[in-house]
Amino acid sequence: MPVATGPPRTSPRSSTTRSRNARTPFREEVWQQLLEGIRFVAGDFTDEAAFATLKDTLQELDEAQGTGGNHAFYLSVPPKAFDLVISQLKKQGMTKSVKGAWSRVVIEKPFGHDLASAQVLERQVSSAFDSQSVFRIDHYLGKETVQNMLALRFANQLFEPIWNRNYIDHVQITMAEDIGIGGRAGYYDGIGAARDVIQNHLLQLLALTAMEEPTSFDAAQLRTEKQKVLAAARPPRDIAAHTARGQYRGGWAGGRQVLGYLEEEGIDQASQTETYAAIRVDIDNRRWAGVPFYLRTAKRMPRRVTEVALNLRRAPHLPFTHNDIEALGTNALVMRIQPDEGITLRFGAKVPATLMEIRDVTMDFAYGNSFAESSPEAYERLILDVLLGDPPLFPQHEEVELSWKILDPILDFWADIDTQPEGYASGSWGPESGRAMLARDGFVWRRP
Ligand code: BG6
């Protein structure tokens, strides 16, 4: 059980602290300083004596380091152990803020495995910690490019007029990974792609894309807008037609041969866990009525990429011949979250020649070209925010519940079918059912 202590309450939120990033070279003196604050307390979660030792250790550290009694407990533990760990901390009197010092808890996703279990977990957590001391971590919200979505939308005049059903045809949110499950079988099997990624990261990206402008960026306003849009979002009416799931098979990825999901170490041969999940979400409000949002995530895709693509409608009238515009697609605005962080605008331009031929071109903003500063790591920023008690980048329980409300009917439907998810070759863009789901609506998935 590793122990970390927080900085003194007076820790300033300086710009120097903010601009540091985890990719700066290793510095021995910084490491040594960090090392002085690290202790290891061994024990399993049922071991009451270990938690008593943890308490003593924290007290010693407080005295040695002058941390003022402030503690943040980071629970990167299996979801089923949350309750036990929290009750052990509570038993030792470590969960309440005392004498002006704070005690906070950071909870890693998944927060429950469906709505009902998330509600139970919430009751357990809130019986021990004050609501403002609970930080549910979704590392996507700490990504610089995700925060830039707010800057793009609300600091500019250019985009807002088209940011609605009058101009946007459909939205595709993709988080593709080239890796398999690696050594995470114990966590991943039984959880799957929808719970692992759609319930949190992708629905948060959807909320930031679709929400109304908050009156300010303080935590309450931001969360209110996200909650409003998540409350208006719903699963598709025809779940069979507008969702897809798959499981990777063996094949080639990144130039080497890789195992299929069922052959990975620790995976049950009959596992029905999906490693590809795609769903359609509709938002029933004035801005988005009739604009489908397609969310997909998968392991073992051809490359690692996360992006939000807003695809625009075709121009209402095109005064060109069929040949002129044969190579013209639709306009698109793509927010590239990672790894090639930036924004792409796709539109048609005339090919230089005497003929009028129009073809798609792209205009790019790349973080790397425009800024010399490199982005802080998402976790670096979020952990600092926990220590500073700054909550805007942490989802509230209401958001977690609303996300489960969208996902639960889909998960129940998949569980009822009780079949193996459709196989897809490692290194491919997913199963046929994923393609068919978009084709039904007349669209195709982008190849980012
Ligand atoms: C985690 C998921 O939340 O995000 C992992 O549990 C996934 O399965 C990871 O690999 C991806 O994070 P990132 O920042 O590399 O997109």
XYZ file of C-alpha atoms and ligand atoms in Angstrom:
464
model
C 0.000 0.000 0.000
C 1.982 3.024 -1.170
C 1.398 6.288 0.640
C 1.642 9.784 -0.762
C 1.099 13.019 1.060
C -0.159 16.318 -0.306
C 1.550 19.697 -0.304
C 0.806 22.279 2.420
C -2.581 23.961 2.022
C -0.893 27.186 1.082
C 0.679 25.632 -2.024
C 0.433 28.354 -4.685
C -1.063 27.579 -8.095
C 1.743 29.167 -10.008
C 2.142 29.253 -13.751
C 5.564 27.661 -13.373
C 3.995 24.657 -11.737
C 1.393 24.460 -14.501
C 3.829 24.561 -17.383
C 6.097 21.823 -16.125
C 5.563 18.533 -17.843
C 6.349 14.912 -17.263
C 8.500 14.666 -20.364
C 11.155 16.994 -18.981
C 14.452 15.209 -18.392
C 14.896 13.234 -15.226
C 16.389 15.356 -12.446
C 18.087 13.551 -9.632
C 17.465 16.275 -7.041
C 13.739 16.309 -7.807
C 13.591 12.557 -7.515
C 15.458 12.657 -4.202
C 13.004 15.196 -2.856
C 10.119 13.012 -3.952
C 11.721 9.958 -2.450
C 11.787 11.577 0.978
C 7.995 11.597 0.932
C 7.504 8.004 -0.196
C 6.815 5.140 2.189
C 5.573 1.660 1.499
C 3.074 0.005 3.782
C 2.501 -3.668 3.007
C -0.771 -5.464 3.635
C -3.917 -6.604 1.897
C -7.225 -4.785 1.956
C -8.692 -6.972 4.678
C -5.754 -6.318 6.989
C -6.924 -3.836 9.618
C -3.472 -3.618 11.185
C -2.025 -2.485 7.843
C -4.456 0.416 7.740
C -3.504 1.326 11.300
C 0.152 1.330 10.182
C -0.839 3.472 7.229
C -2.366 5.989 9.615
C 0.770 6.082 11.786
C 2.940 6.410 8.707
C 0.932 9.363 7.509
C 1.267 11.029 10.885
C 5.030 10.552 10.830
C 5.162 11.984 7.344
C 3.083 14.958 8.420
C 5.618 15.729 11.105
C 8.646 15.095 8.903
C 7.365 16.912 5.841
C 5.038 19.523 7.258
C 2.130 18.504 5.104
C -0.323 19.975 7.585
C -2.327 16.747 7.915
C -3.531 16.903 4.298
C -3.997 13.577 2.556
C -5.286 12.392 -0.792
C -5.988 8.690 -1.109
C -5.674 7.475 -4.686
C -7.731 4.309 -5.051
C -6.351 2.596 -8.102
C -7.852 -0.656 -6.897
C -10.238 -3.214 -8.422
C -13.770 -1.777 -8.354
C -14.984 -4.532 -6.069
C -12.413 -3.469 -3.472
C -13.550 0.175 -3.233
C -16.041 -0.481 -0.474
C -13.616 -2.481 1.623
C -10.773 0.018 1.294
C -13.021 2.959 2.053
C -14.466 1.301 5.126
C -10.963 0.481 6.370
C -9.897 4.109 5.916
C -13.075 5.206 7.676
C -12.490 2.842 10.585
C -9.102 4.458 11.124
C -10.700 7.915 11.092
C -8.759 8.932 7.981
C -11.630 9.966 5.752
C -12.856 13.164 7.346
C -11.197 16.518 7.140
C -10.090 17.530 10.630
C -8.782 20.750 12.106
C -8.604 22.544 8.790
C -6.632 19.759 7.103
C -8.214 17.953 4.188
C -8.709 14.312 3.388
C -9.576 13.594 -0.248
C -10.133 10.468 -2.249
C -9.417 9.843 -5.915
C -11.421 7.080 -7.528
C -10.391 5.431 -10.750
C -12.995 4.328 -13.234
C -15.021 2.299 -13.796
C -17.288 3.825 -11.200
C -19.533 0.794 -10.864
C -20.401 -1.582 -13.700
C -23.920 -0.272 -14.286
C -26.245 2.356 -12.874
C -27.342 0.355 -9.840
C -23.813 -0.557 -8.761
C -22.635 3.029 -9.326
C -25.372 4.215 -6.987
C -24.361 1.711 -4.329
C -20.740 2.758 -4.672
C -21.708 6.392 -4.413
C -23.517 5.734 -1.134
C -20.446 3.948 0.208
C -18.086 6.714 -0.821
C -20.285 9.507 0.459
C -20.781 7.787 3.799
C -17.044 8.231 4.348
C -15.952 11.363 2.448
C -17.552 14.800 2.004
C -18.835 15.241 -1.543
C -16.311 17.984 -2.329
C -13.500 15.637 -1.269
C -14.327 12.952 -3.850
C -12.433 13.177 -7.151
C -13.575 10.712 -9.839
C -10.732 10.628 -12.264
C -11.255 10.495 -16.024
C -7.835 11.149 -17.465
C -9.296 12.284 -20.793
C -10.495 15.458 -19.114
C -6.915 16.285 -18.175
C -5.715 16.143 -21.765
C -4.741 19.498 -23.175
C -6.529 18.806 -26.453
C -9.742 17.955 -24.654
C -9.644 21.276 -22.846
C -8.907 22.930 -26.145
C -12.330 21.784 -27.327
C -13.751 24.398 -24.959
C -11.376 27.056 -26.273
C -12.238 26.228 -29.868
C -15.954 26.385 -29.240
C -16.229 29.266 -26.831
C -13.287 31.565 -27.555
C -14.078 31.900 -31.252
C -16.829 33.364 -33.335
C -16.068 31.183 -36.324
C -17.501 27.863 -35.227
C -20.578 28.529 -33.104
C -22.874 29.414 -36.038
C -22.353 26.001 -37.618
C -22.328 24.036 -34.354
C -25.858 22.674 -34.643
C -28.277 20.549 -36.623
C -28.595 23.137 -39.389
C -25.040 22.464 -40.530
C -23.835 19.283 -38.867
C -24.902 16.034 -40.431
C -23.446 13.599 -37.953
C -20.594 13.349 -35.447
C -18.051 10.532 -35.143
C -16.066 10.110 -31.945
C -13.314 7.533 -32.257
C -10.831 6.202 -29.768
C -8.781 3.523 -31.481
C -5.834 1.724 -29.956
C -3.321 -0.475 -31.692
C -2.471 -2.375 -28.512
C -4.295 -5.439 -27.202
C -5.176 -5.913 -23.560
C -1.557 -6.626 -22.655
C -1.269 -7.840 -19.084
C -4.629 -6.378 -18.043
C -6.776 -9.484 -18.445
C -7.797 -9.401 -14.785
C -9.199 -5.913 -15.133
C -10.497 -6.023 -18.695
C -12.230 -9.376 -19.036
C -15.869 -8.972 -18.067
C -15.586 -5.179 -18.331
C -15.043 -4.699 -22.059
C -14.667 -1.723 -24.346
C -18.017 -0.057 -23.658
C -17.578 0.083 -19.886
C -13.841 0.750 -20.092
C -13.994 3.661 -22.502
C -17.446 4.653 -23.799
C -19.062 5.094 -20.385
C -16.421 7.596 -19.347
C -13.975 8.995 -21.928
C -16.221 8.968 -24.990
C -19.380 10.193 -23.304
C -17.330 12.993 -21.741
C -16.050 13.921 -25.206
C -19.626 13.849 -26.445
C -20.719 16.111 -23.588
C -17.975 18.648 -24.308
C -18.807 18.606 -28.004
C -22.541 18.965 -27.594
C -23.069 21.042 -24.434
C -24.211 24.648 -24.349
C -21.842 27.421 -23.368
C -21.354 27.533 -19.598
C -21.631 30.973 -17.992
C -18.118 30.447 -16.608
C -15.610 27.650 -16.375
C -15.982 27.100 -12.693
C -16.800 23.549 -11.677
C -20.493 24.105 -10.973
C -21.274 25.803 -14.287
C -19.286 23.402 -16.399
C -20.786 20.360 -14.757
C -24.299 21.779 -15.055
C -23.942 22.099 -18.821
C -22.439 18.650 -19.183
C -25.232 17.171 -17.109
C -27.898 18.897 -19.148
C -26.636 17.478 -22.399
C -26.054 14.007 -20.983
C -29.614 14.061 -19.680
C -30.830 14.813 -23.216
C -28.694 12.035 -24.731
C -30.192 8.586 -25.180
C -29.295 5.199 -26.603
C -30.610 4.362 -30.087
C -34.228 3.220 -30.388
C -33.129 0.176 -32.362
C -30.204 -1.147 -30.370
C -29.663 -4.140 -32.656
C -29.314 -1.881 -35.690
C -27.296 0.912 -34.123
C -24.729 -0.743 -31.940
C -21.939 -3.182 -32.756
C -19.449 -5.173 -30.757
C -16.479 -7.257 -31.684
C -13.557 -9.207 -30.308
C -10.118 -9.193 -31.878
C -8.737 -12.317 -33.442
C -5.092 -13.114 -34.022
C -3.293 -11.437 -36.878
C -0.678 -8.869 -37.633
C -0.374 -5.581 -35.829
C 2.507 -3.152 -36.047
C 4.492 -5.588 -38.180
C 4.333 -8.495 -35.755
C 2.085 -11.427 -35.212
C -0.288 -11.044 -32.297
C -2.658 -13.271 -30.365
C -6.421 -13.139 -30.489
C -8.291 -11.957 -27.399
C -9.304 -15.471 -26.392
C -5.702 -16.633 -26.604
C -4.402 -13.888 -24.310
C -3.164 -15.045 -20.929
C -5.852 -15.067 -18.275
C -8.809 -14.838 -20.637
C -11.642 -17.309 -20.292
C -12.051 -19.285 -23.539
C -15.773 -18.566 -23.576
C -15.380 -14.871 -22.817
C -17.998 -12.654 -24.434
C -16.158 -9.478 -23.503
C -16.062 -7.003 -26.376
C -12.828 -5.320 -27.415
C -14.651 -3.268 -30.066
C -17.765 -1.292 -29.244
C -19.649 1.166 -31.396
C -22.902 2.841 -30.480
C -25.154 5.532 -31.811
C -26.313 8.192 -29.369
C -29.048 10.713 -30.115
C -29.471 13.998 -28.324
C -33.022 15.163 -27.915
C -32.688 18.912 -27.800
C -33.120 21.808 -30.191
C -29.456 22.037 -31.151
C -28.920 18.366 -31.975
C -32.283 16.787 -32.840
C -31.749 14.420 -35.763
C -27.932 14.526 -35.619
C -26.574 11.094 -34.736
C -23.403 10.868 -32.654
C -21.460 7.677 -33.355
C -19.029 6.541 -30.691
C -16.532 3.754 -31.298
C -13.576 2.372 -29.451
C -11.450 -0.704 -29.931
C -8.208 -2.453 -29.187
C -5.931 -3.785 -31.926
C -6.948 -1.317 -34.590
C -4.468 -0.274 -37.275
C -3.286 2.734 -35.289
C -3.700 4.672 -32.076
C -5.897 7.684 -32.617
C -8.555 9.628 -30.760
C -10.605 12.246 -32.554
C -13.947 13.986 -32.690
C -15.137 14.604 -36.248
C -18.059 16.877 -37.033
C -19.270 16.114 -40.519
C -21.197 18.862 -42.215
C -24.163 18.606 -44.525
C -23.638 18.972 -48.236
C -24.137 22.421 -49.691
C -27.848 22.759 -50.495
C -27.102 23.479 -54.126
C -23.982 22.621 -56.129
C -23.736 24.505 -59.435
C -21.267 21.962 -60.870
C -21.485 18.969 -63.144
C -21.331 15.498 -61.713
C -17.767 15.111 -63.016
C -16.643 18.373 -61.409
C -17.486 17.174 -57.947
C -16.938 13.465 -58.200
C -14.028 13.675 -55.760
C -15.747 16.081 -53.380
C -16.727 14.707 -49.986
C -18.427 16.632 -47.227
C -16.852 19.370 -45.147
C -15.562 18.225 -41.793
C -14.038 19.705 -38.686
C -11.886 17.209 -36.852
C -10.543 17.739 -33.352
C -7.515 15.486 -33.133
C -7.165 14.593 -29.479
C -4.115 12.366 -29.907
C -1.482 11.449 -30.883
C -1.105 14.047 -33.606
C -2.759 16.800 -31.538
C -4.501 19.530 -33.484
C -7.477 20.440 -35.620
C -8.211 19.661 -39.249
C -10.696 21.408 -41.469
C -11.688 19.550 -44.632
C -13.283 21.345 -47.559
C -13.365 21.272 -51.347
C -10.898 23.197 -53.507
C -10.362 23.511 -57.235
C -7.653 21.321 -58.663
C -5.296 23.600 -60.646
C -6.097 23.008 -64.330
C -8.292 24.469 -67.031
C -11.142 22.183 -66.029
C -13.313 22.765 -62.992
C -12.500 19.803 -60.834
C -13.081 19.982 -57.098
C -11.376 17.773 -54.602
C -11.154 17.576 -50.816
C -8.224 19.352 -49.178
C -7.369 19.853 -45.525
C -6.171 22.777 -43.485
C -4.306 21.826 -40.346
C -3.537 23.287 -36.998
C -0.897 21.226 -35.202
C -0.020 21.907 -31.589
C 3.585 21.010 -32.287
C 3.913 23.708 -34.951
C 2.128 26.502 -33.131
C 3.389 26.203 -29.582
C 6.855 25.648 -28.226
C 5.491 24.456 -24.868
C 4.714 20.770 -24.653
C 1.471 19.650 -23.047
C 1.502 18.429 -19.477
C 0.541 14.810 -19.014
C -3.152 14.421 -18.223
C -2.490 12.637 -14.929
C 0.104 15.184 -13.920
C -2.431 17.956 -14.214
C -5.274 16.036 -12.594
C -3.252 14.928 -9.595
C -2.129 18.493 -9.065
C -5.777 19.592 -9.215
C -6.670 17.027 -6.546
C -3.978 18.409 -4.269
C -5.140 21.948 -4.933
C -8.792 20.975 -4.446
C -9.716 22.207 -7.898
C -12.650 20.153 -9.235
C -13.755 21.350 -12.734
C -11.984 18.524 -14.545
C -13.554 15.766 -12.464
C -16.948 14.295 -13.371
C -19.576 14.516 -10.700
C -21.638 11.580 -9.601
C -24.639 12.856 -11.588
C -22.611 12.657 -14.811
C -21.526 9.136 -13.985
C -25.158 8.111 -13.420
C -26.355 9.760 -16.612
C -23.649 7.959 -18.580
C -24.738 4.618 -17.182
C -28.336 5.447 -18.085
C -27.257 5.778 -21.713
C -25.161 2.637 -21.697
C -27.169 0.247 -19.503
C -29.881 -0.615 -22.072
C -27.146 -1.429 -24.606
C -25.195 -3.585 -22.176
C -28.387 -5.397 -21.152
C -29.244 -6.001 -24.787
C -25.806 -7.458 -25.487
C -25.964 -9.609 -22.362
C -29.374 -10.956 -23.402
C -28.150 -11.980 -26.846
C -25.666 -14.166 -25.013
C -23.384 -14.759 -28.007
C -19.749 -14.243 -28.775
C -19.016 -10.750 -30.158
C -18.200 -10.784 -33.868
C -14.528 -11.462 -34.580
C -12.312 -8.951 -36.341
C -8.749 -9.324 -37.476
C -6.109 -7.585 -35.365
C -4.882 -4.585 -37.288
C -8.229 -4.055 -39.031
C -10.823 -1.331 -38.444
C -13.231 -3.671 -36.709
C -16.068 -6.075 -37.465
C -18.493 -5.990 -40.371
C -21.354 -5.139 -37.998
C -19.561 -1.877 -37.155
C -19.461 -0.915 -40.819
C -23.064 -2.014 -41.374
C -24.330 0.033 -38.449
C -23.208 3.275 -40.125
C -24.125 2.137 -43.621
C -27.731 1.789 -42.425
C -27.759 5.542 -41.902
C -25.916 6.215 -45.157
C -22.519 6.993 -43.591
C -19.058 5.464 -43.456
C -16.539 5.537 -40.652
C -13.631 7.859 -41.139
C -10.200 6.290 -41.560
C -8.278 8.646 -39.320
C -7.878 3.803 -20.095
C -8.443 2.466 -20.467
O -8.829 4.558 -19.401
O -7.480 4.508 -21.251
C -7.439 1.668 -21.281
O -8.760 1.738 -19.298
C -6.917 2.485 -22.440
O -8.009 0.451 -21.734
C -6.452 3.858 -21.967
O -5.835 1.766 -23.017
C -6.065 4.721 -23.122
O -5.623 5.970 -22.686
P -4.911 6.979 -23.672
O -4.679 8.205 -22.869
O -3.665 6.301 -24.145
O -5.883 7.198 -24.798
